[in-house]
Amino acid sequence: MKILLLGSGELGKEFTIAAQRIGQIVIAVDSYENAPAMQVAHDFEVINMLDGDALDKIVAKHQPDFIVPEIEAIRTERFYDYEKQGITVVPSAKAANFTMNRKAIRDLASKELGLKTAKYRYATTAEELQKGVEAVGMPCVVKPLMSSSGKGQSTIKTEADIEKAWNYAVKGSRGDVVEVIVEAFVKFNSEITLLTVVQNNNPTLFCAPIGHRQERGDYQESWQPAKISDKDLYEAQDMAEKVTEALGGAGLFGVEFFLADDGVYFSELSPRPHDTGMVTLAGTQNFNEFELHLRAILSLPIFEITLEKAGASAVILASENSTNPTYSGIENIASLPKTDFRIFGKPTSRPYRRMAVALVNDTLETPIEEVVEKAKKAASLVTVHS
Ligand SMILES: Nc1ncnc2c1ncn2[C@@H]1O[C@H](COP(=O)(O)OP(=O)(O)OP(=O)(O)O)[C@@H](O)[C@H]1O
Ligand SMILES: [Mg+2]
């Protein structure tokens, strides 16, 4: 099959490697040359993926069987057309289109499907935001409708924060939409990603839940399995099944939940491998999340997903701008037991950019906190230089 991969970061790179291993053809696309997935794909294209005409051109040129989005910032409205042309958009045009805008996916989850979410409102002006804040209460979180990785996101604690939050969200908005969602701050005890694998002709399967910690809008460590009660897990699985079914198509979804004293809150989802799911590269499961995504897309039956080990991932970030990043400490991390790492091969670095990841596994009996600590220590051994 010929796969047009839209977005060529570290997740796309692992997906491409999985596809290469079973003989598929991948054309990797991104806005810059030498992106991680391009380094392992058959061919590549450099375009602005928010430009619909540029997208149309490469779709017409390559005539792919599958379009696999790896990021949100794509002119996803075009996907409906590609579906009509007979191309399989993964997992579906609707899933990609709805999740690129927080409004579409939140209204689907909350209003249409009745899933429990934080109380929320939308706003297109600072005045509307003021009203929204009154409706949901403080503290609350403001996010641009179109953004990811925490861009433009801030927490309002007092009246004085409202205008700041508005301006910050406008600056952090992607695309042409200037609208925000304001949602009540959920005092969660933990948050999880539930990797959900929707198959074409077989039952939906769930990976063991993944715990994670966020900082500045990006995950810092993730671990599997996360601690969760049976009741909360069934509830999360039930919600994940409902929302993925409503979005349609086959593939792996990363469904995000908050676990609070008063139950499970649906937060958002990625209709594709999730960054916190990189922990599966530590060998926690019989198949990692990229292999699962690929198999589900290709309609290859997945009999079961088994949890083999406890695992943790910890990110390795750059601290400076560079057009020639180099790495030290590789021998040190390599010398650790039950430890592995990935260097993504990004051609440039900037402060806080994720450049590599440390991966640790251990027996399922090992307390998960210990595994996370080991991953953090392993990550701290590697330094990115400019
Ligand atoms: N209503 C909320 N209450 C408490 N914390 C929240 C709330 N909304 C978001 N957060 C925190 O901010 C993080 C990022 O939020 P969210 O996942 O909505 O944004 P994002 O920009 O789409 O992030 P990403 O694309 O990296 O998943 C969450 O994982 C959570 O830690
Ligand atoms: Mg998120």
Short mmCIF file of C-alpha atoms and ligand atoms in Angstrom, two decimals:
data_model
loop_
_atom_site.label_atom_id
_atom_site.label_comp_id
_atom_site.label_asym_id
_atom_site.label_seq_id
_atom_site.Cartn_x
_atom_site.Cartn_y
_atom_site.Cartn_z
CA MET A 1 0.00 0.00 0.00
CA LYS A 2 1.08 3.57 -0.57
CA ILE A 3 0.76 5.76 2.51
CA LEU A 4 0.91 9.54 2.44
CA LEU A 5 2.05 10.54 5.92
CA LEU A 6 1.08 14.11 6.82
CA GLY A 7 3.49 15.19 9.53
CA SER A 8 6.96 13.71 9.86
CA GLY A 9 7.98 14.05 13.48
CA GLU A 10 9.18 11.35 15.86
CA LEU A 11 5.79 9.65 15.97
CA GLY A 12 5.64 9.59 12.17
CA LYS A 13 9.16 8.20 12.08
CA GLU A 14 8.27 5.23 14.27
CA PHE A 15 5.10 4.69 12.24
CA THR A 16 7.13 4.72 9.04
CA ILE A 17 9.62 2.22 10.43
CA ALA A 18 6.72 -0.07 11.38
CA ALA A 19 5.31 0.28 7.86
CA GLN A 20 8.70 -0.35 6.23
CA ARG A 21 9.07 -3.51 8.26
CA ILE A 22 6.05 -5.03 6.57
CA GLY A 23 6.79 -3.77 3.11
CA GLN A 24 4.55 -0.72 2.75
CA ILE A 25 5.47 2.46 0.87
CA VAL A 26 5.53 5.75 2.79
CA ILE A 27 5.76 9.29 1.45
CA ALA A 28 6.54 11.60 4.35
CA VAL A 29 5.29 15.18 4.31
CA ASP A 30 6.13 18.14 6.51
CA SER A 31 6.84 21.86 6.34
CA TYR A 32 10.60 21.43 6.53
CA GLU A 33 13.22 19.22 4.93
CA ASN A 34 14.93 16.30 6.62
CA ALA A 35 12.16 15.87 9.19
CA PRO A 36 12.53 12.65 11.24
CA ALA A 37 10.08 10.48 9.24
CA MET A 38 11.52 11.69 5.92
CA GLN A 39 14.82 10.11 6.92
CA VAL A 40 13.26 6.64 6.82
CA ALA A 41 10.52 7.04 4.17
CA HIS A 42 10.66 6.17 0.46
CA ASP A 43 9.96 9.70 -0.66
CA PHE A 44 9.10 13.08 0.84
CA GLU A 45 7.34 16.36 0.14
CA VAL A 46 7.82 19.73 1.79
CA ILE A 47 4.62 21.79 1.83
CA ASN A 48 2.53 23.95 4.13
CA MET A 49 -0.14 21.42 5.13
CA LEU A 50 -2.59 24.18 6.06
CA ASP A 51 -2.58 25.13 2.36
CA GLY A 52 -5.40 23.11 0.78
CA ASP A 53 -4.19 23.59 -2.79
CA ALA A 54 -0.71 22.36 -1.91
CA LEU A 55 -2.30 19.30 -0.29
CA ASP A 56 -4.48 18.63 -3.33
CA LYS A 57 -1.39 18.71 -5.53
CA ILE A 58 0.60 16.11 -3.65
CA VAL A 59 -2.44 13.86 -3.23
CA ALA A 60 -2.99 14.00 -7.00
CA LYS A 61 0.70 13.43 -7.65
CA HIS A 62 1.15 10.40 -5.40
CA GLN A 63 -2.35 8.83 -5.54
CA PRO A 64 -1.98 7.18 -2.14
CA ASP A 65 -4.15 4.34 -0.83
CA PHE A 66 -4.02 5.88 2.64
CA ILE A 67 -3.60 9.35 4.05
CA VAL A 68 -2.25 9.13 7.59
CA PRO A 69 -2.23 12.43 9.51
CA GLU A 70 0.42 12.67 12.20
CA ILE A 71 -0.45 16.18 13.38
CA GLU A 72 -3.51 18.40 13.74
CA ALA A 73 -2.37 21.45 11.77
CA ILE A 74 -3.60 20.31 8.36
CA ARG A 75 -6.34 21.70 6.09
CA THR A 76 -8.48 18.73 7.15
CA GLU A 77 -11.62 20.04 5.39
CA ARG A 78 -10.03 18.66 2.21
CA PHE A 79 -10.07 15.17 3.68
CA TYR A 80 -13.78 14.67 2.94
CA ASP A 81 -12.98 15.12 -0.75
CA TYR A 82 -10.13 12.63 -0.65
CA GLU A 83 -12.45 10.10 0.95
CA LYS A 84 -14.89 10.60 -1.92
CA GLN A 85 -12.02 9.95 -4.33
CA GLY A 86 -11.64 6.51 -2.73
CA ILE A 87 -8.61 7.25 -0.57
CA THR A 88 -8.80 6.01 3.01
CA VAL A 89 -8.18 8.92 5.35
CA VAL A 90 -6.98 7.54 8.69
CA PRO A 91 -8.89 6.92 10.80
CA SER A 92 -11.58 8.94 8.93
CA ALA A 93 -11.98 12.40 7.48
CA LYS A 94 -14.44 13.18 10.25
CA ALA A 95 -12.07 12.07 13.02
CA ALA A 96 -9.20 14.18 11.67
CA ASN A 97 -11.42 17.16 10.99
CA PHE A 98 -13.28 17.11 14.32
CA THR A 99 -10.16 16.76 16.45
CA MET A 100 -8.31 19.65 14.83
CA ASN A 101 -10.84 21.99 16.43
CA ARG A 102 -11.58 21.64 20.15
CA LYS A 103 -15.16 22.80 19.64
CA ALA A 104 -16.18 20.01 17.28
CA ILE A 105 -14.79 17.21 19.42
CA ARG A 106 -15.95 18.69 22.72
CA ASP A 107 -19.53 19.23 21.54
CA LEU A 108 -19.59 15.73 20.11
CA ALA A 109 -18.34 14.22 23.37
CA SER A 110 -20.40 16.30 25.75
CA LYS A 111 -23.60 17.23 23.95
CA GLU A 112 -24.08 14.41 21.49
CA LEU A 113 -22.63 11.48 23.44
CA GLY A 114 -23.24 12.76 26.98
CA LEU A 115 -19.69 12.05 28.20
CA LYS A 116 -18.61 13.74 31.40
CA THR A 117 -16.29 16.69 30.68
CA ALA A 118 -15.24 19.80 32.55
CA LYS A 119 -17.91 22.49 32.38
CA TYR A 120 -17.08 24.68 29.38
CA ARG A 121 -18.01 27.73 27.31
CA TYR A 122 -16.67 29.32 24.12
CA ALA A 123 -15.64 32.92 23.54
CA THR A 124 -14.73 35.04 20.53
CA THR A 125 -13.95 38.26 22.46
CA ALA A 126 -12.50 39.21 25.84
CA GLU A 127 -16.01 40.23 26.92
CA GLU A 128 -17.42 36.83 26.01
CA LEU A 129 -14.56 35.23 27.88
CA GLN A 130 -15.52 37.24 30.97
CA LYS A 131 -19.04 35.79 30.74
CA GLY A 132 -17.65 32.30 30.14
CA VAL A 133 -15.48 32.55 33.23
CA GLU A 134 -18.53 33.54 35.28
CA ALA A 135 -20.39 30.51 33.93
CA VAL A 136 -17.72 27.86 34.57
CA GLY A 137 -16.19 29.43 37.70
CA MET A 138 -12.59 30.00 38.75
CA PRO A 139 -10.02 28.56 38.51
CA CYS A 140 -10.48 27.74 34.84
CA VAL A 141 -8.36 26.93 31.82
CA VAL A 142 -8.42 28.91 28.55
CA LYS A 143 -7.30 27.27 25.30
CA PRO A 144 -7.44 28.42 21.68
CA LEU A 145 -9.85 26.21 19.72
CA MET A 146 -7.04 25.50 17.30
CA SER A 147 -3.76 24.78 19.04
CA SER A 148 -1.80 21.89 20.45
CA SER A 149 1.04 21.20 22.86
CA GLY A 150 -0.40 23.71 25.30
CA LYS A 151 0.13 26.68 22.97
CA GLY A 152 -1.87 29.73 24.02
CA GLN A 153 -3.14 27.88 27.07
CA SER A 154 -3.33 29.48 30.52
CA THR A 155 -5.15 29.21 33.82
CA ILE A 156 -7.36 31.98 35.17
CA LYS A 157 -7.30 32.29 38.94
CA THR A 158 -8.54 35.85 39.42
CA GLU A 159 -10.46 38.49 37.42
CA ALA A 160 -7.18 40.16 36.61
CA ASP A 161 -6.05 37.10 34.61
CA ILE A 162 -8.93 37.21 32.12
CA GLU A 163 -7.60 39.77 29.70
CA LYS A 164 -4.09 38.29 29.85
CA ALA A 165 -5.52 34.85 29.11
CA TRP A 166 -7.45 36.21 26.13
CA ASN A 167 -4.43 37.92 24.62
CA TYR A 168 -2.22 34.91 25.21
CA ALA A 169 -4.77 32.59 23.57
CA VAL A 170 -5.09 34.85 20.52
CA LYS A 171 -1.31 34.84 20.12
CA GLY A 172 -1.17 31.04 20.46
CA SER A 173 -3.98 30.34 17.98
CA ARG A 174 -3.22 28.40 14.84
CA GLY A 175 -4.96 29.09 11.57
CA ASP A 176 -7.67 31.61 10.95
CA VAL A 177 -9.92 30.87 13.93
CA VAL A 178 -9.74 33.25 16.87
CA GLU A 179 -11.98 31.57 19.38
CA VAL A 180 -11.25 29.98 22.72
CA ILE A 181 -12.73 27.38 25.01
CA VAL A 182 -12.78 28.13 28.71
CA GLU A 183 -13.23 25.14 30.95
CA ALA A 184 -13.47 24.60 34.68
CA PHE A 185 -10.18 23.46 36.19
CA VAL A 186 -10.51 19.77 37.05
CA LYS A 187 -8.73 18.97 40.31
CA PHE A 188 -7.61 15.60 39.03
CA ASN A 189 -5.58 13.08 41.00
CA SER A 190 -3.98 11.82 37.81
CA GLU A 191 -4.44 11.86 34.07
CA ILE A 192 -4.25 8.99 31.64
CA THR A 193 -4.11 8.22 27.95
CA LEU A 194 -6.16 5.22 26.95
CA LEU A 195 -4.82 3.91 23.64
CA THR A 196 -7.87 2.54 21.87
CA VAL A 197 -7.52 0.39 18.78
CA VAL A 198 -10.53 0.36 16.50
CA GLN A 199 -10.46 -2.48 13.98
CA ASN A 200 -12.42 -2.80 10.76
CA ASN A 201 -13.77 -6.30 11.18
CA ASN A 202 -12.78 -7.14 14.73
CA PRO A 203 -13.53 -5.86 18.21
CA THR A 204 -12.11 -2.62 19.60
CA LEU A 205 -9.14 -3.29 21.90
CA PHE A 206 -7.61 -1.22 24.69
CA CYS A 207 -4.02 -0.91 25.80
CA ALA A 208 -3.28 -0.79 29.50
CA PRO A 209 -3.75 2.84 30.60
CA ILE A 210 -0.77 5.18 30.36
CA GLY A 211 -0.10 7.75 33.08
CA HIS A 212 1.70 10.99 32.30
CA ARG A 213 2.90 14.28 33.71
CA GLN A 214 2.60 17.53 31.76
CA GLU A 215 4.71 20.65 31.96
CA ARG A 216 4.46 23.75 29.72
CA GLY A 217 1.84 21.87 27.66
CA ASP A 218 4.04 18.91 26.81
CA TYR A 219 4.41 15.55 28.46
CA GLN A 220 7.58 14.98 30.48
CA GLU A 221 7.24 11.38 31.61
CA SER A 222 4.73 8.67 30.77
CA TRP A 223 4.32 5.21 32.28
CA GLN A 224 2.37 2.04 31.72
CA PRO A 225 0.38 0.66 33.42
CA ALA A 226 -1.09 3.67 35.22
CA LYS A 227 -2.81 3.12 38.55
CA ILE A 228 -6.58 3.17 38.15
CA SER A 229 -9.56 1.52 39.82
CA ASP A 230 -11.49 -1.10 37.85
CA LYS A 231 -14.56 1.12 37.98
CA ASP A 232 -12.72 4.12 36.51
CA LEU A 233 -11.09 1.95 33.87
CA TYR A 234 -14.40 0.51 32.65
CA GLU A 235 -15.86 3.99 32.58
CA ALA A 236 -12.93 5.32 30.54
CA GLN A 237 -13.10 2.36 28.16
CA ASP A 238 -16.82 2.87 27.70
CA MET A 239 -16.31 6.56 26.89
CA ALA A 240 -13.41 5.78 24.55
CA GLU A 241 -15.49 3.23 22.69
CA LYS A 242 -18.38 5.69 22.27
CA VAL A 243 -16.31 8.60 21.04
CA THR A 244 -14.16 6.55 18.66
CA GLU A 245 -17.23 4.89 17.22
CA ALA A 246 -18.85 8.27 16.60
CA LEU A 247 -15.73 9.48 14.78
CA GLY A 248 -15.55 6.40 12.58
CA GLY A 249 -12.76 4.54 10.81
CA ALA A 250 -10.07 2.16 11.96
CA GLY A 251 -6.82 2.96 13.71
CA LEU A 252 -5.34 3.72 17.09
CA PHE A 253 -6.68 6.66 19.09
CA GLY A 254 -5.09 8.28 22.17
CA VAL A 255 -8.02 9.15 24.41
CA GLU A 256 -7.17 11.49 27.29
CA PHE A 257 -8.96 11.39 30.65
CA PHE A 258 -8.68 13.08 34.03
CA LEU A 259 -9.20 10.86 37.08
CA ALA A 260 -10.77 12.89 39.89
CA ASP A 261 -12.50 12.13 43.21
CA ASP A 262 -15.86 12.45 41.50
CA GLY A 263 -15.01 10.13 38.63
CA VAL A 264 -13.56 10.11 35.14
CA TYR A 265 -13.58 13.18 32.87
CA PHE A 266 -13.14 12.95 29.11
CA SER A 267 -10.59 15.59 28.05
CA GLU A 268 -9.67 15.23 24.38
CA LEU A 269 -8.29 12.71 21.94
CA SER A 270 -5.82 12.19 19.13
CA PRO A 271 -7.03 10.00 16.25
CA ARG A 272 -3.48 8.68 15.90
CA PRO A 273 -0.56 7.50 18.05
CA HIS A 274 -0.14 9.69 21.10
CA ASP A 275 3.16 11.14 22.30
CA THR A 276 2.68 9.65 25.78
CA GLY A 277 2.30 6.29 24.01
CA MET A 278 6.01 6.36 23.17
CA VAL A 279 6.30 4.37 26.40
CA THR A 280 5.20 1.35 24.33
CA LEU A 281 8.58 1.62 22.56
CA ALA A 282 10.04 0.35 25.85
CA GLY A 283 8.61 -3.08 25.03
CA THR A 284 5.68 -2.90 27.42
CA GLN A 285 3.31 -4.59 24.96
CA ASN A 286 3.30 -7.32 22.31
CA PHE A 287 2.90 -4.53 19.74
CA ASN A 288 3.87 -0.87 20.18
CA GLU A 289 1.34 1.85 19.40
CA PHE A 290 2.72 2.45 15.91
CA GLU A 291 2.48 -1.21 14.95
CA LEU A 292 -1.07 -1.28 16.30
CA HIS A 293 -2.05 1.81 14.31
CA LEU A 294 -0.60 0.33 11.13
CA ARG A 295 -2.23 -3.06 11.56
CA ALA A 296 -5.61 -1.54 12.30
CA ILE A 297 -5.33 0.71 9.22
CA LEU A 298 -4.38 -2.18 6.95
CA SER A 299 -7.24 -4.29 8.39
CA LEU A 300 -4.77 -6.86 9.68
CA PRO A 301 -6.56 -8.58 12.57
CA ILE A 302 -5.11 -7.91 16.01
CA PHE A 303 -5.98 -10.88 18.16
CA GLU A 304 -5.09 -9.29 21.47
CA ILE A 305 -2.91 -6.65 23.10
CA THR A 306 -0.90 -8.03 25.97
CA LEU A 307 0.95 -6.07 28.63
CA GLU A 308 4.37 -7.73 28.93
CA LYS A 309 6.30 -5.31 31.13
CA ALA A 310 5.97 -2.17 33.18
CA GLY A 311 7.59 0.75 31.39
CA ALA A 312 8.33 4.46 31.47
CA SER A 313 9.47 7.10 29.02
CA ALA A 314 11.11 10.42 29.85
CA VAL A 315 11.69 13.15 27.30
CA ILE A 316 15.07 14.66 26.46
CA LEU A 317 14.76 18.34 25.57
CA ALA A 318 17.01 20.85 23.90
CA SER A 319 17.87 24.02 25.77
CA GLU A 320 19.13 26.21 22.92
CA ASN A 321 18.57 27.11 19.30
CA SER A 322 20.78 25.19 16.93
CA THR A 323 20.97 24.12 13.28
CA ASN A 324 23.40 21.36 14.17
CA PRO A 325 22.36 19.73 17.42
CA THR A 326 24.70 17.12 18.85
CA TYR A 327 24.38 14.80 21.82
CA SER A 328 26.56 13.72 24.72
CA GLY A 329 26.03 11.10 27.38
CA ILE A 330 24.92 8.41 24.95
CA GLU A 331 27.48 5.93 26.34
CA ASN A 332 26.11 6.55 29.82
CA ILE A 333 22.50 5.89 28.97
CA ALA A 334 23.49 2.93 26.81
CA SER A 335 25.27 1.32 29.76
CA LEU A 336 22.12 1.18 31.93
CA PRO A 337 20.19 -2.08 32.34
CA LYS A 338 16.64 -2.42 30.92
CA THR A 339 17.09 0.95 29.27
CA ASP A 340 16.85 2.10 25.66
CA PHE A 341 16.57 5.45 23.91
CA ARG A 342 15.56 7.09 20.65
CA ILE A 343 17.21 10.12 19.09
CA PHE A 344 14.75 11.62 16.64
CA GLY A 345 17.30 13.20 14.31
CA LYS A 346 15.61 16.59 14.18
CA PRO A 347 17.74 18.90 12.04
CA THR A 348 17.30 21.91 14.34
CA SER A 349 16.72 22.51 18.02
CA ARG A 350 15.12 25.26 20.09
CA PRO A 351 14.57 25.61 23.82
CA TYR A 352 12.28 22.84 25.15
CA ARG A 353 12.04 21.07 21.79
CA ARG A 354 11.74 17.31 22.28
CA MET A 355 14.80 15.76 20.66
CA ALA A 356 15.04 12.27 22.14
CA VAL A 357 13.42 9.98 24.66
CA ALA A 358 14.65 7.57 27.34
CA LEU A 359 12.82 4.25 27.64
CA VAL A 360 12.96 1.88 30.61
CA ASN A 361 11.12 -1.33 31.31
CA ASP A 362 10.93 -3.73 34.22
CA THR A 363 8.83 -6.59 35.54
CA LEU A 364 5.13 -5.97 36.12
CA GLU A 365 5.77 -6.47 39.84
CA THR A 366 8.12 -3.46 40.03
CA PRO A 367 6.47 -0.38 41.57
CA ILE A 368 5.78 1.93 38.62
CA GLU A 369 7.23 4.96 40.49
CA GLU A 370 10.62 3.21 40.47
CA VAL A 371 10.44 2.67 36.73
CA VAL A 372 9.57 6.35 36.18
CA GLU A 373 12.48 7.44 38.39
CA LYS A 374 14.86 5.28 36.36
CA ALA A 375 13.59 6.77 33.10
CA LYS A 376 14.05 10.31 34.45
CA LYS A 377 17.60 9.51 35.58
CA ALA A 378 18.38 7.92 32.23
CA ALA A 379 17.05 10.97 30.36
CA SER A 380 19.12 13.30 32.54
CA LEU A 381 22.31 11.61 31.34
CA VAL A 382 21.87 12.86 27.79
CA THR A 383 22.55 16.50 26.88
CA VAL A 384 21.68 18.22 23.62
CA HIS A 385 24.38 20.66 22.51
CA SER A 386 24.13 23.45 19.97
N1 LIG B 1 -9.82 21.61 32.47
C1 LIG B 1 -8.60 21.27 32.89
N2 LIG B 1 -8.37 21.11 34.22
C2 LIG B 1 -7.13 20.79 34.66
N3 LIG B 1 -6.07 20.61 33.88
C3 LIG B 1 -6.23 20.75 32.55
C4 LIG B 1 -7.50 21.09 31.99
N4 LIG B 1 -7.35 21.16 30.66
C5 LIG B 1 -6.06 20.87 30.40
N5 LIG B 1 -5.36 20.64 31.52
C6 LIG B 1 -3.93 20.27 31.61
O1 LIG B 1 -3.26 20.73 30.45
C7 LIG B 1 -2.80 19.64 29.66
C8 LIG B 1 -2.93 19.96 28.18
O2 LIG B 1 -4.29 20.15 27.87
P1 LIG B 1 -4.91 19.59 26.50
O3 LIG B 1 -4.58 18.17 26.37
O4 LIG B 1 -6.33 19.98 26.45
O5 LIG B 1 -4.10 20.51 25.47
P2 LIG B 1 -3.30 20.24 24.16
O6 LIG B 1 -2.69 21.54 23.83
O7 LIG B 1 -4.22 19.62 23.20
O8 LIG B 1 -2.18 19.28 24.55
P3 LIG B 1 -1.58 18.11 23.65
O9 LIG B 1 -1.84 18.46 22.22
O10 LIG B 1 -0.14 18.14 24.02
O11 LIG B 1 -2.30 16.88 24.12
C9 LIG B 1 -3.63 18.44 30.10
O12 LIG B 1 -2.97 17.23 29.83
C10 LIG B 1 -3.78 18.75 31.59
O13 LIG B 1 -2.59 18.42 32.29
MG MG B 2 -3.76 16.75 25.40
#
